[in-house]
Amino acid sequence: MRVDGLRRVPAAVAMLAAAALLAGCGGGDEGSADGGSGAAAEGSSKETPAGQAGGGPLDAAGLESAAVTEADLPDYTFTVFKQGTVIGAKGKPADPAACQPIEDIRLRSPEPAPAAAAARSVHPNTDIQATEITLYSYDKAADAEELLTRVREAAKNCPAGYEDDTGLNPTVTALADPDPGPGDEALAYQRELSGTAHWYRVVRSGPHVAVFGWKSPVANKKAGEAPDEVITAQLKKLTETAGTG
């Protein structure tokens, strides 16, 4: 008969196998050394957070586990987008090229390219105004820093606007750097097109980057009001999962 997928063997055979195993073992000191290294390896593996490669940046599964869910924001409705290494796509280059990092954020195809990404859209159950969240993980914190540097410079250098992937001409306004909360640094900017303002906040925590985007009519008295509950919940979960908070 089978038990848990393995076939039982007669007791005599099992005893002979055990005796052969004991006979093949070395002296007590050698066995002690092997046991010690095995215990150390086990202890080391237990210290590595799930979803991290050697305790470093979050991989695709780890990044997904760091993204907010209904359990974190029970009064919100969620739409989870495609996850993995690449979730966006490059389109026609921005004109002028100095504005390309702004377009890359819009298309979820940032440079440098991330090692993993996850994205979702959330909105309160009582409102249809959504906040889009995109998380990126980089192999090195320096690459995440470079992304923020590129986007910050582009926001400053594109006040006259640019031609985007669709042939439209949005304008860009750099905003004061917001509080990064548990993160290391943050930036913000506004992308305006046809009377609608698209607001962005980009936050870095070690080798991870969180991008928040929402929109509102320019004339709305609450235009630009940040979805603080969503941002706070996501940054808290990301930094705690990654161990950078």
Short mmCIF file of C-alpha atoms in Angstrom, two decimals:
data_model
loop_
_atom_site.label_atom_id
_atom_site.label_comp_id
_atom_site.label_asym_id
_atom_site.label_seq_id
_atom_site.Cartn_x
_atom_site.Cartn_y
_atom_site.Cartn_z
CA MET A 1 0.00 0.00 0.00
CA ARG A 2 1.05 3.64 -0.40
CA VAL A 3 1.30 6.21 2.38
CA ASP A 4 1.76 9.87 1.34
CA GLY A 5 2.89 8.73 -2.11
CA LEU A 6 5.63 6.36 -0.87
CA ARG A 7 5.55 2.48 -0.84
CA ARG A 8 6.07 0.75 2.51
CA VAL A 9 9.01 -1.69 2.70
CA PRO A 10 9.42 -4.71 5.00
CA ALA A 11 10.87 -3.99 8.43
CA ALA A 12 13.93 -6.23 7.79
CA VAL A 13 14.86 -4.26 4.70
CA ALA A 14 14.51 -1.01 6.60
CA MET A 15 16.78 -2.32 9.41
CA LEU A 16 19.47 -3.39 6.91
CA ALA A 17 19.34 0.00 5.22
CA ALA A 18 19.73 1.74 8.56
CA ALA A 19 22.71 -0.45 9.49
CA ALA A 20 24.40 0.30 6.16
CA LEU A 21 23.86 4.02 6.68
CA LEU A 22 25.45 3.91 10.16
CA ALA A 23 28.41 1.89 8.87
CA GLY A 24 29.08 4.46 6.16
CA CYS A 25 29.18 7.41 8.58
CA GLY A 26 32.55 8.85 9.63
CA GLY A 27 33.90 9.48 13.12
CA GLY A 28 32.09 11.46 15.75
CA ASP A 29 34.03 14.69 15.11
CA GLU A 30 33.24 14.66 11.37
CA GLY A 31 29.58 13.99 12.03
CA SER A 32 29.50 16.83 14.52
CA ALA A 33 31.00 19.21 11.97
CA ASP A 34 28.46 18.27 9.33
CA GLY A 35 25.62 18.69 11.79
CA GLY A 36 26.90 22.10 12.78
CA SER A 37 27.06 23.40 9.20
CA GLY A 38 23.63 21.99 8.46
CA ALA A 39 22.19 23.74 11.48
CA ALA A 40 23.85 26.99 10.42
CA ALA A 41 22.42 26.69 6.92
CA GLU A 42 18.97 26.07 8.31
CA GLY A 43 19.27 29.05 10.62
CA SER A 44 20.43 31.24 7.74
CA SER A 45 17.49 30.23 5.55
CA LYS A 46 15.07 31.06 8.32
CA GLU A 47 16.51 34.57 8.56
CA THR A 48 15.77 35.34 4.91
CA PRO A 49 12.31 36.95 4.54
CA ALA A 50 9.97 35.20 2.13
CA GLY A 51 10.02 36.69 -1.34
CA GLN A 52 13.58 37.98 -1.04
CA ALA A 53 16.67 36.74 -2.80
CA GLY A 54 19.23 36.21 -0.06
CA GLY A 55 17.52 38.80 2.11
CA GLY A 56 17.84 41.46 -0.60
CA PRO A 57 15.25 43.11 -2.88
CA LEU A 58 11.79 41.58 -3.13
CA ASP A 59 11.22 39.25 -6.06
CA ALA A 60 7.95 39.17 -8.04
CA ALA A 61 6.12 37.05 -5.45
CA GLY A 62 7.48 39.08 -2.57
CA LEU A 63 6.54 42.36 -4.21
CA GLU A 64 3.01 41.11 -4.78
CA SER A 65 2.77 40.18 -1.11
CA ALA A 66 3.87 43.74 -0.27
CA ALA A 67 1.02 45.29 -2.27
CA VAL A 68 -2.11 46.38 -0.38
CA THR A 69 -5.19 44.17 -0.46
CA GLU A 70 -8.77 44.33 0.79
CA ALA A 71 -7.50 43.24 4.20
CA ASP A 72 -5.41 46.44 4.40
CA LEU A 73 -8.11 48.74 2.99
CA PRO A 74 -11.47 47.06 3.67
CA ASP A 75 -13.53 50.04 2.51
CA TYR A 76 -12.00 50.04 -0.96
CA THR A 77 -12.63 48.20 -4.21
CA PHE A 78 -9.58 46.66 -5.91
CA THR A 79 -8.58 45.90 -9.47
CA VAL A 80 -5.34 43.91 -9.67
CA PHE A 81 -3.34 44.34 -12.87
CA LYS A 82 -0.90 42.00 -14.54
CA GLN A 83 2.17 41.25 -12.41
CA GLY A 84 5.69 40.11 -13.16
CA THR A 85 8.89 41.58 -14.49
CA VAL A 86 7.27 43.83 -17.11
CA ILE A 87 3.76 45.26 -16.80
CA GLY A 88 3.97 48.19 -19.22
CA ALA A 89 5.19 48.81 -22.75
CA LYS A 90 7.16 51.50 -24.53
CA GLY A 91 5.32 53.61 -27.07
CA LYS A 92 6.37 56.36 -29.44
CA PRO A 93 9.24 58.37 -27.90
CA ALA A 94 8.30 61.59 -26.11
CA ASP A 95 9.12 64.85 -27.86
CA PRO A 96 11.25 66.46 -26.50
CA ALA A 97 13.26 63.47 -25.26
CA ALA A 98 13.95 65.18 -21.92
CA CYS A 99 10.33 64.43 -20.98
CA GLN A 100 10.60 60.68 -21.64
CA PRO A 101 10.79 59.67 -17.94
CA ILE A 102 7.35 61.27 -17.40
CA GLU A 103 5.92 59.22 -20.24
CA ASP A 104 7.66 56.09 -18.94
CA ILE A 105 5.91 56.46 -15.59
CA ARG A 106 2.56 56.86 -17.34
CA LEU A 107 3.14 53.73 -19.43
CA ARG A 108 4.59 51.69 -16.51
CA SER A 109 7.83 51.15 -18.38
CA PRO A 110 10.43 52.99 -16.30
CA GLU A 111 14.14 53.30 -16.93
CA PRO A 112 16.15 51.73 -15.44
CA ALA A 113 13.99 48.66 -15.94
CA PRO A 114 12.95 46.96 -12.67
CA ALA A 115 13.58 43.35 -11.72
CA ALA A 116 9.95 42.89 -10.63
CA ALA A 117 6.72 44.88 -10.65
CA ALA A 118 3.16 44.73 -9.33
CA ALA A 119 0.20 47.05 -9.87
CA ARG A 120 -3.39 47.63 -8.87
CA SER A 121 -6.11 50.30 -8.84
CA VAL A 122 -8.15 51.06 -5.72
CA HIS A 123 -11.09 53.34 -5.04
CA PRO A 124 -13.35 53.91 -2.03
CA ASN A 125 -16.58 51.94 -2.08
CA THR A 126 -18.41 55.28 -1.87
CA ASP A 127 -16.48 56.96 -4.70
CA ILE A 128 -15.27 56.12 -8.20
CA GLN A 129 -12.10 58.23 -7.99
CA ALA A 130 -9.31 55.66 -8.18
CA THR A 131 -5.70 55.65 -7.11
CA GLU A 132 -3.36 53.60 -9.23
CA ILE A 133 -0.46 51.94 -7.41
CA THR A 134 2.60 50.51 -9.12
CA LEU A 135 5.44 48.88 -7.19
CA TYR A 136 8.91 48.26 -8.60
CA SER A 137 11.80 46.24 -7.20
CA TYR A 138 15.39 46.79 -8.32
CA ASP A 139 18.44 44.61 -7.85
CA LYS A 140 20.33 47.65 -6.53
CA ALA A 141 19.17 50.68 -4.55
CA ALA A 142 21.29 52.80 -6.91
CA ASP A 143 18.97 51.89 -9.81
CA ALA A 144 15.92 52.94 -7.80
CA GLU A 145 17.67 56.21 -6.95
CA GLU A 146 18.44 56.77 -10.64
CA LEU A 147 14.76 56.37 -11.51
CA LEU A 148 13.75 59.13 -9.10
CA THR A 149 16.57 61.37 -10.34
CA ARG A 150 15.45 60.94 -13.96
CA VAL A 151 11.79 61.63 -13.17
CA ARG A 152 12.61 64.64 -10.96
CA GLU A 153 14.76 66.21 -13.68
CA ALA A 154 12.13 65.54 -16.35
CA ALA A 155 9.39 67.18 -14.27
CA LYS A 156 11.55 70.29 -13.92
CA ASN A 157 12.53 70.40 -17.60
CA CYS A 158 9.10 69.91 -19.20
CA PRO A 159 6.97 72.93 -18.16
CA ALA A 160 6.06 73.62 -21.78
CA GLY A 161 4.81 70.07 -22.17
CA TYR A 162 5.60 67.37 -24.69
CA GLU A 163 4.00 65.20 -27.33
CA ASP A 164 3.07 61.87 -25.76
CA ASP A 165 2.57 58.38 -27.16
CA THR A 166 -0.95 59.24 -28.35
CA GLY A 167 0.05 62.46 -30.11
CA LEU A 168 -1.43 64.69 -27.40
CA ASN A 169 0.43 67.48 -25.64
CA PRO A 170 0.21 67.38 -21.85
CA THR A 171 2.00 69.96 -19.69
CA VAL A 172 4.05 69.01 -16.63
CA THR A 173 4.46 70.89 -13.35
CA ALA A 174 7.03 69.87 -10.74
CA LEU A 175 5.62 70.00 -7.21
CA ALA A 176 7.33 70.29 -3.84
CA ASP A 177 8.80 67.03 -2.59
CA PRO A 178 6.28 65.36 -0.25
CA ASP A 179 7.12 63.63 3.01
CA PRO A 180 8.36 60.11 2.11
CA GLY A 181 6.92 58.69 5.33
CA PRO A 182 8.76 55.44 6.11
CA GLY A 183 10.55 55.70 2.75
CA ASP A 184 13.88 57.35 1.91
CA GLU A 185 12.84 60.02 -0.60
CA ALA A 186 9.83 61.17 -2.60
CA LEU A 187 8.86 63.48 -5.43
CA ALA A 188 5.61 64.73 -6.91
CA TYR A 189 4.42 66.31 -10.14
CA GLN A 190 1.27 67.12 -12.09
CA ARG A 191 0.56 66.14 -15.67
CA GLU A 192 -2.29 68.18 -17.16
CA LEU A 193 -4.23 67.43 -20.32
CA SER A 194 -7.53 68.87 -21.60
CA GLY A 195 -8.64 70.26 -18.25
CA THR A 196 -7.80 67.08 -16.31
CA ALA A 197 -4.90 66.97 -13.90
CA HIS A 198 -3.07 63.70 -13.33
CA TRP A 199 -1.18 63.75 -10.05
CA TYR A 200 1.80 61.55 -9.33
CA ARG A 201 3.78 60.74 -6.21
CA VAL A 202 6.90 58.57 -6.47
CA VAL A 203 8.46 57.19 -3.28
CA ARG A 204 11.67 55.20 -2.89
CA SER A 205 12.50 52.88 0.00
CA GLY A 206 15.86 51.18 -0.50
CA PRO A 207 15.72 49.24 -3.79
CA HIS A 208 11.92 49.54 -4.03
CA VAL A 209 9.80 52.27 -5.62
CA ALA A 210 6.09 52.97 -5.21
CA VAL A 211 4.27 55.12 -7.76
CA PHE A 212 0.86 56.58 -6.90
CA GLY A 213 -1.33 58.24 -9.52
CA TRP A 214 -4.77 59.82 -9.39
CA LYS A 215 -6.68 62.41 -11.40
CA SER A 216 -9.24 65.16 -10.99
CA PRO A 217 -10.65 68.08 -12.99
CA VAL A 218 -8.32 71.06 -12.73
CA ALA A 219 -11.21 73.24 -11.54
CA ASN A 220 -12.18 70.83 -8.75
CA LYS A 221 -11.73 72.49 -5.35
CA LYS A 222 -10.11 69.28 -4.10
CA ALA A 223 -7.79 68.99 -7.11
CA GLY A 224 -4.47 67.50 -6.08
CA GLU A 225 -5.68 66.30 -2.70
CA ALA A 226 -3.61 63.19 -2.06
CA PRO A 227 -5.28 59.87 -1.17
CA ASP A 228 -3.38 59.77 2.12
CA GLU A 229 -5.07 56.64 3.49
CA VAL A 230 -4.03 54.61 0.46
CA ILE A 231 -0.50 56.01 0.32
CA THR A 232 0.09 55.49 4.05
CA ALA A 233 -1.20 51.90 4.01
CA GLN A 234 0.85 50.96 0.96
CA LEU A 235 4.13 52.48 2.16
CA LYS A 236 3.71 50.87 5.56
CA LYS A 237 3.15 47.42 4.06
CA LEU A 238 5.95 47.77 1.50
CA THR A 239 8.59 48.86 4.01
CA GLU A 240 7.53 46.30 6.61
CA THR A 241 7.51 43.44 4.09
CA ALA A 242 10.90 44.45 2.72
CA GLY A 243 12.35 45.14 6.15
CA THR A 244 13.27 48.72 5.20
CA GLY A 245 10.77 50.52 7.42
#
